[in-house]
mmCIF file of C-alpha atoms and ligand atoms in Angstrom:
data_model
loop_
_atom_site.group_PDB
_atom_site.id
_atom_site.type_symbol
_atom_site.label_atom_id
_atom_site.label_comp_id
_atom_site.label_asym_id
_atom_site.label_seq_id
_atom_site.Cartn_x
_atom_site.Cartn_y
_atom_site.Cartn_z
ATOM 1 C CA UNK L 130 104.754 76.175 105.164
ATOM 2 C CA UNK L 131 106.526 73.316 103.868
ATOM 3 C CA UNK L 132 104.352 73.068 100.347
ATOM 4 C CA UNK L 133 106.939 73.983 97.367
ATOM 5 C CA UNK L 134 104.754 76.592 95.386
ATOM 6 C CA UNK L 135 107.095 76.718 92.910
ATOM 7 C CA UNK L 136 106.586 72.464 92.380
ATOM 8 C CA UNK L 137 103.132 73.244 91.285
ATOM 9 C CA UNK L 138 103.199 73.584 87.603
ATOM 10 C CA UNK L 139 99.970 75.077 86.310
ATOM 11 C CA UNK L 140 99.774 73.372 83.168
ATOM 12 C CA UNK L 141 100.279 69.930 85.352
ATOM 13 C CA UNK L 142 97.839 70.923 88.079
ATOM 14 C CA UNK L 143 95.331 71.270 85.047
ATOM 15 C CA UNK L 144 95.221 68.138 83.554
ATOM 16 C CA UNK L 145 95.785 66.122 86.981
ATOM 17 C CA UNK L 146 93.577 68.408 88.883
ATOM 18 C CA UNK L 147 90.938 68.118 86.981
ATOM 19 C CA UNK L 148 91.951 63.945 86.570
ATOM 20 C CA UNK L 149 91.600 63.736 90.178
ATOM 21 C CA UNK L 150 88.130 65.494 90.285
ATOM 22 C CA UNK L 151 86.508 62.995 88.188
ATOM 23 C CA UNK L 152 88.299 60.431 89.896
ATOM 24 C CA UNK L 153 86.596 61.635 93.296
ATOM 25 C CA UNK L 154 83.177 62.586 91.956
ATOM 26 C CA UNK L 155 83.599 58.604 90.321
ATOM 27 C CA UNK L 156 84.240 57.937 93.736
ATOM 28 C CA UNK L 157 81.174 59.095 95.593
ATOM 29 C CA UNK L 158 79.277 58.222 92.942
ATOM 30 C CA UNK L 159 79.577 54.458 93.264
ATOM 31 C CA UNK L 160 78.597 55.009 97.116
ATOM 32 C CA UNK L 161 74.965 54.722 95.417
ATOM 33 C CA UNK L 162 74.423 58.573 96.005
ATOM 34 C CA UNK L 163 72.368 60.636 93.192
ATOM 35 C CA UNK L 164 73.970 63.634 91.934
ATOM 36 C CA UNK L 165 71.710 66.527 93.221
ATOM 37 C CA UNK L 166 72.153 69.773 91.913
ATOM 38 C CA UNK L 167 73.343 72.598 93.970
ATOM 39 C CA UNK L 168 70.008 74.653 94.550
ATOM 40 C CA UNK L 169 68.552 72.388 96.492
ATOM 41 C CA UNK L 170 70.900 72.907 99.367
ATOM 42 C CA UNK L 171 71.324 75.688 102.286
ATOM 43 C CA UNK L 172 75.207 75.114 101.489
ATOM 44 C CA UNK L 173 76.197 77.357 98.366
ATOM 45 C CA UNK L 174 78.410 75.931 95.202
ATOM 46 C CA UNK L 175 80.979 78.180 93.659
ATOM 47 C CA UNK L 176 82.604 78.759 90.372
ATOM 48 C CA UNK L 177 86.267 77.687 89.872
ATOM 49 C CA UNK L 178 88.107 80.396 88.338
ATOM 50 C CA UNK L 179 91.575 80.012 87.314
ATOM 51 C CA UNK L 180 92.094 76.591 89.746
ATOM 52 C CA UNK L 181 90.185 78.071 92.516
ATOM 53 C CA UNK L 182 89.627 75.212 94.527
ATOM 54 C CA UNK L 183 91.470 75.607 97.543
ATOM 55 C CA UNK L 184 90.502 79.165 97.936
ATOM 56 C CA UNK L 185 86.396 77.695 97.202
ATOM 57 C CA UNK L 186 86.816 75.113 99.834
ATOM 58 C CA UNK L 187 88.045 77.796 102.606
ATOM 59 C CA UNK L 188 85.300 79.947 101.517
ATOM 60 C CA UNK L 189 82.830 77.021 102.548
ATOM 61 C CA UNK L 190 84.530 76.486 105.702
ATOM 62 C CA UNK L 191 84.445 80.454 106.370
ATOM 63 C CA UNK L 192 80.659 80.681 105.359
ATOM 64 C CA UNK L 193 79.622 77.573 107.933
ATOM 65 C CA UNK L 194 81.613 79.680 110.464
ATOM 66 C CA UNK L 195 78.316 81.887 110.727
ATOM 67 C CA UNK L 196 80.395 83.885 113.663
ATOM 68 C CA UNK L 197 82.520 85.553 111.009
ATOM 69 C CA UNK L 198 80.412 86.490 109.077
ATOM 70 C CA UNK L 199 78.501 87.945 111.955
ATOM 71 C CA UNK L 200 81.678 89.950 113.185
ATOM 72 C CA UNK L 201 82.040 91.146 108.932
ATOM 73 C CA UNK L 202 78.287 92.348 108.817
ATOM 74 C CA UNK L 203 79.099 95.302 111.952
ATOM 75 C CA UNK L 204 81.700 96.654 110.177
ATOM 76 C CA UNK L 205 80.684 99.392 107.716
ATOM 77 C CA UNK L 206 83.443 100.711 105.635
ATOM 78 C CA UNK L 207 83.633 104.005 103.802
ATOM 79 C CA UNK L 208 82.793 103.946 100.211
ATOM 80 C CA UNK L 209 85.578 104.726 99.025
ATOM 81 C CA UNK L 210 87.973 101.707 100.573
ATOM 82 C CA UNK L 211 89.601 100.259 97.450
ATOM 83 C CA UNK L 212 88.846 97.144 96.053
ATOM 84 C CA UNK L 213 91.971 95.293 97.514
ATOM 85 C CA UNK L 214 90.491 95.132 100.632
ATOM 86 C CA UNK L 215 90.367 91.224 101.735
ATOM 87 C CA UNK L 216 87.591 92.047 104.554
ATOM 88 C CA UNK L 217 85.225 93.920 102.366
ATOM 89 C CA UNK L 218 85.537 91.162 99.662
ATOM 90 C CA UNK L 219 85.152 88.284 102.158
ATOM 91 C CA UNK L 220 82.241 89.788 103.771
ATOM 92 C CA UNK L 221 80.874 90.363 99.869
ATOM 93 C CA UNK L 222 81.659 86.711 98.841
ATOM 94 C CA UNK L 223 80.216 85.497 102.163
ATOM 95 C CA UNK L 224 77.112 87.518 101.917
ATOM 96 C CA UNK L 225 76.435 86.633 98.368
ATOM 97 C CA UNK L 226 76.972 82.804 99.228
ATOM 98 C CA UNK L 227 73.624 83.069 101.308
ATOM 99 C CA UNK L 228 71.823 83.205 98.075
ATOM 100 C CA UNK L 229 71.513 79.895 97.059
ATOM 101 C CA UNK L 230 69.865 80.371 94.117
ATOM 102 C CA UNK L 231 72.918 80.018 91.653
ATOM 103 C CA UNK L 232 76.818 79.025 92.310
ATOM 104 C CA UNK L 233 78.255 82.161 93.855
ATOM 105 C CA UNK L 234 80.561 84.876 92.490
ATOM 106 C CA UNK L 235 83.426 85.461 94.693
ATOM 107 C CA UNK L 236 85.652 86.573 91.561
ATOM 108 C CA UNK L 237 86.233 90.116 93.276
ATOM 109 C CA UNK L 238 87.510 88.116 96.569
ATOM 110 C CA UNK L 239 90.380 85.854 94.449
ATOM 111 C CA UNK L 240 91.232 89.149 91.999
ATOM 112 C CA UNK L 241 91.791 90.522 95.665
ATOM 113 C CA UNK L 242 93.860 87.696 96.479
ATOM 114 C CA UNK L 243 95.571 87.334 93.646
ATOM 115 C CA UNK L 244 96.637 91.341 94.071
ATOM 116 C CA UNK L 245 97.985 90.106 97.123
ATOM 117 C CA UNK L 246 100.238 87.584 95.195
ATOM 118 C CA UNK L 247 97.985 84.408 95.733
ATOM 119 C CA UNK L 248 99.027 83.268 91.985
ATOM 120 C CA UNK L 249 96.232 82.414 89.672
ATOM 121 C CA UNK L 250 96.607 78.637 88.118
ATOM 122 C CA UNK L 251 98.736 77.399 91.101
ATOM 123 C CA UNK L 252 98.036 74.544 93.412
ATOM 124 C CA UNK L 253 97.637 76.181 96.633
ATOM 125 C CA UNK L 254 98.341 75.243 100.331
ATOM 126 C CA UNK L 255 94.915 75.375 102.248
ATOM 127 C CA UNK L 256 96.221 75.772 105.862
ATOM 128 C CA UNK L 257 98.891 78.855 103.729
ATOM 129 C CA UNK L 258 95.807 80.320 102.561
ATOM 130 C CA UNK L 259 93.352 79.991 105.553
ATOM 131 C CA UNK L 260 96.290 82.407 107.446
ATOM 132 C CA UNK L 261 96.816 84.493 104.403
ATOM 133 C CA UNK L 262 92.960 85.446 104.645
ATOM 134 C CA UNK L 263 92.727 85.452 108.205
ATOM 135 C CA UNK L 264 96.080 88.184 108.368
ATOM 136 C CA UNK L 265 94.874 90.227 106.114
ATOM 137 C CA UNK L 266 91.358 90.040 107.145
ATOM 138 C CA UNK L 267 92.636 91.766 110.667
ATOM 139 C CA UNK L 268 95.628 94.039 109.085
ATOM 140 C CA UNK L 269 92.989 95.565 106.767
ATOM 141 C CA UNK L 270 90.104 95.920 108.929
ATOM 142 C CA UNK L 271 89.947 99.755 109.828
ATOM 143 C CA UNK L 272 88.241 98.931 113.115
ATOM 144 C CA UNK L 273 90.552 97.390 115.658
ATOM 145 C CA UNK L 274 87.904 96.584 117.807
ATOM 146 C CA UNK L 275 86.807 93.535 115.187
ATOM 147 C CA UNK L 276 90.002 93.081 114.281
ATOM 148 C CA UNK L 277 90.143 91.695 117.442
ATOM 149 C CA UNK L 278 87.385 89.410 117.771
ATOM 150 C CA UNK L 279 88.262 88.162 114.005
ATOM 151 C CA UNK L 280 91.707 87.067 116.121
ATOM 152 C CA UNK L 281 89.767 86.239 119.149
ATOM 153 C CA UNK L 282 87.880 83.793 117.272
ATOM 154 C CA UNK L 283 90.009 81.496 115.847
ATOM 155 C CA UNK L 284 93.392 82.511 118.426
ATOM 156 C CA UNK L 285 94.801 79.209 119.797
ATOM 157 C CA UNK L 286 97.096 80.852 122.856
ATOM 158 C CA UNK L 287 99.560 78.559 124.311
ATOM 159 C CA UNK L 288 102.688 79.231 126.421
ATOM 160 C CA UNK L 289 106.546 77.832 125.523
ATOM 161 C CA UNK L 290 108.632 76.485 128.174
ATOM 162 C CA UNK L 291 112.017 75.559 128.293
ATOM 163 C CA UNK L 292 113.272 74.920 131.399
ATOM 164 C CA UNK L 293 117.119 73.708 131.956
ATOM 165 C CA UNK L 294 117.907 69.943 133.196
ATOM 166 C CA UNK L 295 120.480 71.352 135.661
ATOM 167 C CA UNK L 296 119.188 74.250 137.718
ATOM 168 C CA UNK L 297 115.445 74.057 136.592
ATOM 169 C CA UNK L 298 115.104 77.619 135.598
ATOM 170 C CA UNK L 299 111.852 78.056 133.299
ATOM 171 C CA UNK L 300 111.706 80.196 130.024
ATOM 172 C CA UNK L 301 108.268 81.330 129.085
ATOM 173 C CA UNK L 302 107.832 82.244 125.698
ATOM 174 C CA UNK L 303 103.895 83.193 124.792
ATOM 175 C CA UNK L 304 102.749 81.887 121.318
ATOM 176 C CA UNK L 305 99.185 82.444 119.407
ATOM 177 C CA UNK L 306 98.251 80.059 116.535
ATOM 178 C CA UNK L 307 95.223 79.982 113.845
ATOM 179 C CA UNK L 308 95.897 76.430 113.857
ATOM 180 C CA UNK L 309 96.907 73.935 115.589
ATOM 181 C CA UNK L 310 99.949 72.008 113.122
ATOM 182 C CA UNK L 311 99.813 68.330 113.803
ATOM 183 C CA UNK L 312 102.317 66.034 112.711
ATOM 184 C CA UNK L 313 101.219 62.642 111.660
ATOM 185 C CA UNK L 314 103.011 59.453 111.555
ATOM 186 C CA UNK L 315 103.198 56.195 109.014
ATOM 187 C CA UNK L 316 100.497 54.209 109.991
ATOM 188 C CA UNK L 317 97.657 54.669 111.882
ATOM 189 C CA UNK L 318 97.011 57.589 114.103
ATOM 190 C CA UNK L 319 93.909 59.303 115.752
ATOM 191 C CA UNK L 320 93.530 62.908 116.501
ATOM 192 C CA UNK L 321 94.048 62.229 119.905
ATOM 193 C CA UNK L 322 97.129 60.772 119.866
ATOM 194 C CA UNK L 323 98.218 63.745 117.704
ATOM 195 C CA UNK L 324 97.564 66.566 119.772
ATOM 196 C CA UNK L 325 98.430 64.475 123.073
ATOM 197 C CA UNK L 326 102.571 64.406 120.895
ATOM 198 C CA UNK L 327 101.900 67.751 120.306
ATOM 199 C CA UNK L 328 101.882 68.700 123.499
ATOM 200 C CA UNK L 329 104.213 65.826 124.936
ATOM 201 C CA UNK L 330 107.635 67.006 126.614
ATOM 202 C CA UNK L 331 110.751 66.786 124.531
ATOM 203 C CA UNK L 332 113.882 67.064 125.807
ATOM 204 C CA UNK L 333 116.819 68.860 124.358
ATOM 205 C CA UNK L 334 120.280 67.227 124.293
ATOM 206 C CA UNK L 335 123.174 67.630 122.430
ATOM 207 C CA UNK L 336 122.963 69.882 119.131
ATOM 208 C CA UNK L 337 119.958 70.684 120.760
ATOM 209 C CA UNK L 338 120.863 71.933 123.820
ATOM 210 C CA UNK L 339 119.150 75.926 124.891
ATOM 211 C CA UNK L 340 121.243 78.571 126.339
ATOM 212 C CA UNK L 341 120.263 79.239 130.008
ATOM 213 C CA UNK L 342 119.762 82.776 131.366
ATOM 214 C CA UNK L 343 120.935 81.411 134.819
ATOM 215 C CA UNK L 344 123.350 79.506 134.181
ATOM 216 C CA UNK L 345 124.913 81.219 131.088
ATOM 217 C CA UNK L 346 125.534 79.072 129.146
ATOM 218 C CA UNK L 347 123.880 76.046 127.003
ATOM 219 C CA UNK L 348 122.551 73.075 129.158
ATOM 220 C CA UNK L 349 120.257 70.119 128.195
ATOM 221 C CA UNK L 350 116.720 71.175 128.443
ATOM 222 C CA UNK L 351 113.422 70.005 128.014
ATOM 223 C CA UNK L 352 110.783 71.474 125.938
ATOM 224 C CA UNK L 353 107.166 71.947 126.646
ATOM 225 C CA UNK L 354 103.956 73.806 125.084
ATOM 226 C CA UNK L 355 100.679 74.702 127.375
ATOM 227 C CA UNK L 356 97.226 75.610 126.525
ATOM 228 C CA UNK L 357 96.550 78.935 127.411
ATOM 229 C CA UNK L 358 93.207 79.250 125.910
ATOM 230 C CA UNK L 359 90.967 78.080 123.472
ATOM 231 C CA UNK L 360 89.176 79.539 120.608
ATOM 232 C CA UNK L 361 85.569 79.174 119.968
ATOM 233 C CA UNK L 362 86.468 77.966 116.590
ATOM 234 C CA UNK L 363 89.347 75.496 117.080
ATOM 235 C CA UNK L 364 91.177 74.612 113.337
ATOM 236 C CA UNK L 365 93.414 71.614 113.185
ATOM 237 C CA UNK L 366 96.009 71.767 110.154
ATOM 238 C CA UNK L 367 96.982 67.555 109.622
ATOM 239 C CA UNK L 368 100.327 67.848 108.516
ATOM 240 C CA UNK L 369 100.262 65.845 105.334
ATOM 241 C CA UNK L 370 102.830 67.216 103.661
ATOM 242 C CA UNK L 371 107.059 66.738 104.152
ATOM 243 C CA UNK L 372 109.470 67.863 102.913
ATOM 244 C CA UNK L 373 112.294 65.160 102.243
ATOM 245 C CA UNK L 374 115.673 66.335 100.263
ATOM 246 C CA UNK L 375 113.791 69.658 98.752
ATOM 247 C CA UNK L 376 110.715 67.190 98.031
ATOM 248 C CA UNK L 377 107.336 67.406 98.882
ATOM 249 C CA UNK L 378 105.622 64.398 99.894
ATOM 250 C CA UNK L 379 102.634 63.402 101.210
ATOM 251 C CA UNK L 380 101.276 60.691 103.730
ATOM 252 C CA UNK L 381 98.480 58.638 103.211
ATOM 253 C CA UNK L 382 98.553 57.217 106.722
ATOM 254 C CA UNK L 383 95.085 56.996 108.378
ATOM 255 C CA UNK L 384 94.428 59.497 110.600
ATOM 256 C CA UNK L 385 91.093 59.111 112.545
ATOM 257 C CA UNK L 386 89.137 62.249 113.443
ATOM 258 C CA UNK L 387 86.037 62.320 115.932
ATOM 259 C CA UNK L 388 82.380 64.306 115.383
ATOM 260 C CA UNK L 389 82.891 65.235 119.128
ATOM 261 C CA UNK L 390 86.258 66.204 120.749
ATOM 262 C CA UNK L 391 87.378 67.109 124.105
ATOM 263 C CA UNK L 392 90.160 69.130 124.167
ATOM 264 C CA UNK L 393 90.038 69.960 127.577
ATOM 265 C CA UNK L 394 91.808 66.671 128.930
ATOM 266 C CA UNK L 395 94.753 68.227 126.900
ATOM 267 C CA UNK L 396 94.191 71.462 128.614
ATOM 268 C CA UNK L 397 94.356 69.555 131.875
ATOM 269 C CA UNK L 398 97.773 67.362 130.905
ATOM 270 C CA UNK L 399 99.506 70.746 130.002
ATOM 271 C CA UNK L 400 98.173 73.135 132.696
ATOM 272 C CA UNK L 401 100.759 74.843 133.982
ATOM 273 C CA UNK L 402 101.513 75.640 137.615
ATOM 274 C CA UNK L 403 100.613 79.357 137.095
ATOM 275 C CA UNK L 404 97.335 78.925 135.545
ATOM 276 C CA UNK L 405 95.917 81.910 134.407
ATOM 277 C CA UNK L 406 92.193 83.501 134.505
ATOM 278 C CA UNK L 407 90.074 81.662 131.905
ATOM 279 C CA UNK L 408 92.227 78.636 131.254
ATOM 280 C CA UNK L 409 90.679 75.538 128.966
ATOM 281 C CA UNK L 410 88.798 73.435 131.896
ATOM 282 C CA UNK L 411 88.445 69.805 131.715
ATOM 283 C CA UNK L 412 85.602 69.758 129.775
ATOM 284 C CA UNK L 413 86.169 71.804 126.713
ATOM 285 C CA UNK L 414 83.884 69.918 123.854
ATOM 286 C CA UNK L 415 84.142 71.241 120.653
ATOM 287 C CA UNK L 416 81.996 69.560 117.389
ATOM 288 C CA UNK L 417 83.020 68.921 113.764
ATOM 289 C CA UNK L 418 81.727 71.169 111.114
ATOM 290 C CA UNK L 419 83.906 71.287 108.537
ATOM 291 C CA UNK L 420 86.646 69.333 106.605
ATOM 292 C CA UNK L 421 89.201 70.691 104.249
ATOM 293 C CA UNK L 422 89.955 67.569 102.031
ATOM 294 C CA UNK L 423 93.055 67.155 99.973
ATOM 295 C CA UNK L 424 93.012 64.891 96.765
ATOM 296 C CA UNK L 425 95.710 64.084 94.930
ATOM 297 C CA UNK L 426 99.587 63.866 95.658
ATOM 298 C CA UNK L 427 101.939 66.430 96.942
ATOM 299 C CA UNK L 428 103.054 68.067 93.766
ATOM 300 C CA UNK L 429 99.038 68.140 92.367
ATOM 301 C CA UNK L 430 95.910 67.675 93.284
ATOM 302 C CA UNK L 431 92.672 69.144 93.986
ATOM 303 C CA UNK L 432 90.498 70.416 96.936
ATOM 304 C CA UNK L 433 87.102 69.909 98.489
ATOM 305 C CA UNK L 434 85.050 70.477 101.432
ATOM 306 C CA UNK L 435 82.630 68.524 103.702
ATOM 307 C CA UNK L 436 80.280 71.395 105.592
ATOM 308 C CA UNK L 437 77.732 70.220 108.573
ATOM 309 C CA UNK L 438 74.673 72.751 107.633
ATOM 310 C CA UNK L 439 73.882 74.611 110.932
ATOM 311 C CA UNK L 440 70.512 74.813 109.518
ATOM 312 C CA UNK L 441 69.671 70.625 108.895
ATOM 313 C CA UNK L 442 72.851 69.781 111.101
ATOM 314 C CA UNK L 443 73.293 67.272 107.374
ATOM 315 C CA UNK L 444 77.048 66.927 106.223
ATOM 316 C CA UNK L 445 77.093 67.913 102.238
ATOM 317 C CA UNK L 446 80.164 67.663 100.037
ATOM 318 C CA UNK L 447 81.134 70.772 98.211
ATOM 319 C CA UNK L 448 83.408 70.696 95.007
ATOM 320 C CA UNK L 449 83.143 73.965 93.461
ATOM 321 C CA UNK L 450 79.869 74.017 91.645
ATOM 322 C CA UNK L 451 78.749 70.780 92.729
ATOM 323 C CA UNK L 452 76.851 70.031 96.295
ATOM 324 C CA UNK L 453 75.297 67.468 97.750
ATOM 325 C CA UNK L 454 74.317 65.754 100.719
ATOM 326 C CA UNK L 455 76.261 62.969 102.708
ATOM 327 C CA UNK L 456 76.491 60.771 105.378
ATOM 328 C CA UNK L 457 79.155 60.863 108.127
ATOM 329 C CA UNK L 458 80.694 57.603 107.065
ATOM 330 C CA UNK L 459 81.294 59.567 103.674
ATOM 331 C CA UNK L 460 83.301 61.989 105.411
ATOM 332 C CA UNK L 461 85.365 59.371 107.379
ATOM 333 C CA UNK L 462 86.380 58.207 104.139
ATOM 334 C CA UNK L 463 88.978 61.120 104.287
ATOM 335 C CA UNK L 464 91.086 59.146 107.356
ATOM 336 C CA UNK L 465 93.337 57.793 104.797
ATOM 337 C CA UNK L 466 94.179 57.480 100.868
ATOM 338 C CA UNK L 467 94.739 60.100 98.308
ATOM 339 C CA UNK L 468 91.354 61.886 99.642
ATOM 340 C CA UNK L 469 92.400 63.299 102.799
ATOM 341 C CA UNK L 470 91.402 65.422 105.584
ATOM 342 C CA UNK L 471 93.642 68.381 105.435
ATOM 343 C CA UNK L 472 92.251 70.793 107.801
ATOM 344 C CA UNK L 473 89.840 70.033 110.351
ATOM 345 C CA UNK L 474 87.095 73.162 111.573
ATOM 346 C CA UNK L 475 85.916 72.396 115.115
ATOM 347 C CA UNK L 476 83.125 74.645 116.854
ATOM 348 C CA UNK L 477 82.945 75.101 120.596
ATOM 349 C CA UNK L 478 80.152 73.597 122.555
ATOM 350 C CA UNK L 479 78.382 75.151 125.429
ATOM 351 C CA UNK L 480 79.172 73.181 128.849
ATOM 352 C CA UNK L 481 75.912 73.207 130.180
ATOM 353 C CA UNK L 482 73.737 71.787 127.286
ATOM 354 C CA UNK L 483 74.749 69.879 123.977
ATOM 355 C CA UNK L 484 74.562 73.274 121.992
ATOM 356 C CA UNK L 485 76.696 74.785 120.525
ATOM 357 C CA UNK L 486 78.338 78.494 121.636
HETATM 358 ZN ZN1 LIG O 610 120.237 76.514 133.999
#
């Protein structure tokens, strides 16, 4: 991750954090919407404890993924499993975010985290955290079995390969990502055109030559990555943040993001020769239903979610306590600007209706 945790000075994070928030509640305010209060909606607010944000605006994105909760809800753990345990206290906080009579309490999740050294008062990377949660989630589940679909559900696989300019000789490396870590460019730039780079072939001269197992010895190369397979819940990390002489920065450019996205004409640009049993087709649709948003600059800032209910199929914003429904063209107001989509939670679609899998 290339977030400085250290940068993030609490006392800083305070008084601009909570700067920003007005800032953005200003914000949607003067789009003409009313201020509803959170028991009105299906989607849950929760309490910000100790800067909580980032961790409340996963746990939004983790309840609208109803498939984890589902896989949570068959395991039953002995009683006496200690408290640290990050799947018992996500499947607690999840289960008591279905109550939508009052914000939830997910205190016992982030007293969890924090005894896994998530530090209380500190500005947290959401894409860090989403893997932190989703590790532990599988190294502490007892029962391998759903361990495994935890993995299975959000597993990006994809293959490496280097192959050498001079004798052609291919180096497959196998690779499994949570997320899929998009760099973006100055400017403007659509999702498309950021996973198509992300998959585009590099090649490898000079300093960055690869040693060749046939030829023994470094040669220029070129450098590829396939799709192996695709997860039924696909998460694409924006890369906002660079580092630039031990700074952290972050880019405003415009990045446009679709409802509706095929990722299976990138499946078919990278297919490799040897494609294996199960490979991404050509028509691999996958729908927005959540957005991790980032507000603020590199060093500060503040985070909130959009969630598509599954239950009214209506996109609300969710900043901690506060919920409330919006329209679409709200949440394309995160392509650009100092409130921007961070992490992007896509949901596989079935191919032979407009449902969703
Ligand atoms: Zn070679």
């Amino acid at each position: 991750m290339q977030h400085n945790r250290e940068a993030f000075e609490p006392a800083a994070c305070l008084w601009i954090g909570a700067s920003w928030t007005k800032m953005a509640r200003r914000s949607l305010l003067s789009r003409s919407f009313s201020l509803n209060h959170y028991r009105a909606y299906d989607v849950r607010g929760l309490f910000n404890y100790n800067l909580s944000c980032c961790v409340n605006a996963l746990l939004q994105s983790f309840s609208a993924t109803t498939e984890l909760l589902d896989i949570l809800q068959k395991w039953h753990p002995p009683a006496t499993i200690g408290r640290n345990n990050i799947p018992l206290q996500l499947k607690n906080a999840l289960c008591a975010m279905r109550d939508t009579s009052n914000p939830a309490s997910h205190k016992n999740l982030l007293d969890c985290l924090y005894s896994h050294n998530i530090h209380r008062f500190t500005q947290q990377d959401a894409d860090e955290i989403f893997h932190i949660i989703l590790n532990l989630s599988q190294k502490q589940m007892l029962d391998q079995d759903l361990a495994q679909e935890i993995r299975s559900l959000y597993d990006i696989r994809m293959e490496t390969q280097l192959m050498c300019s001079e004798c052609k000789y291919v180096q497959r490396v196998p690779s499994s990502y949570f997320s899929l870590p998009l760099a973006i460019f100055e400017g403007v730039n659509t999702l498309e055109r950021c996973i198509q780079s992300f998959f585009q072939r590099q090649n490898l001269l000079d300093g960055d030559m690869c040693y060749c197992d046939s030829c023994g010895q470094k040669q220029p190369s070129t450098h590829e990555l396939k799709l192996v397979s695709l997860p039924r819940i696909l998460c694409v990390h924006l890369k906002r943040f660079r580092n630039v002489g031990g700074l952290t920065w972050k880019l405003f450019s415009r990045v446009t993001f679709p409802e509706t996205l095929n990722m299976g004409i990138f499946a078919a640009e990278g297919q490799s020769e040897n494609v294996v049993s199960g490979s991404p087709q050509a028509d691999e649709h996958y729908r927005l239903y959540a957005v991790i948003v980032h507000i603020g600059y590199a060093m500060s800032g503040h985070y909130i979610a959009y969630i598509r209910s599954t239950q009214d199929q209506t996109w609300y914003y969710a900043d901690d306590r506060t919920v409330q429904p919006v329209s679409w063209s709200i949440v394309q107001s995160s392509y650009e600007g100092t409130e921007t989509a961070y992490l992007l939670l896509y949901r596989k679609m079935s191919r032979n209706a407009s449902g969703e899998q």
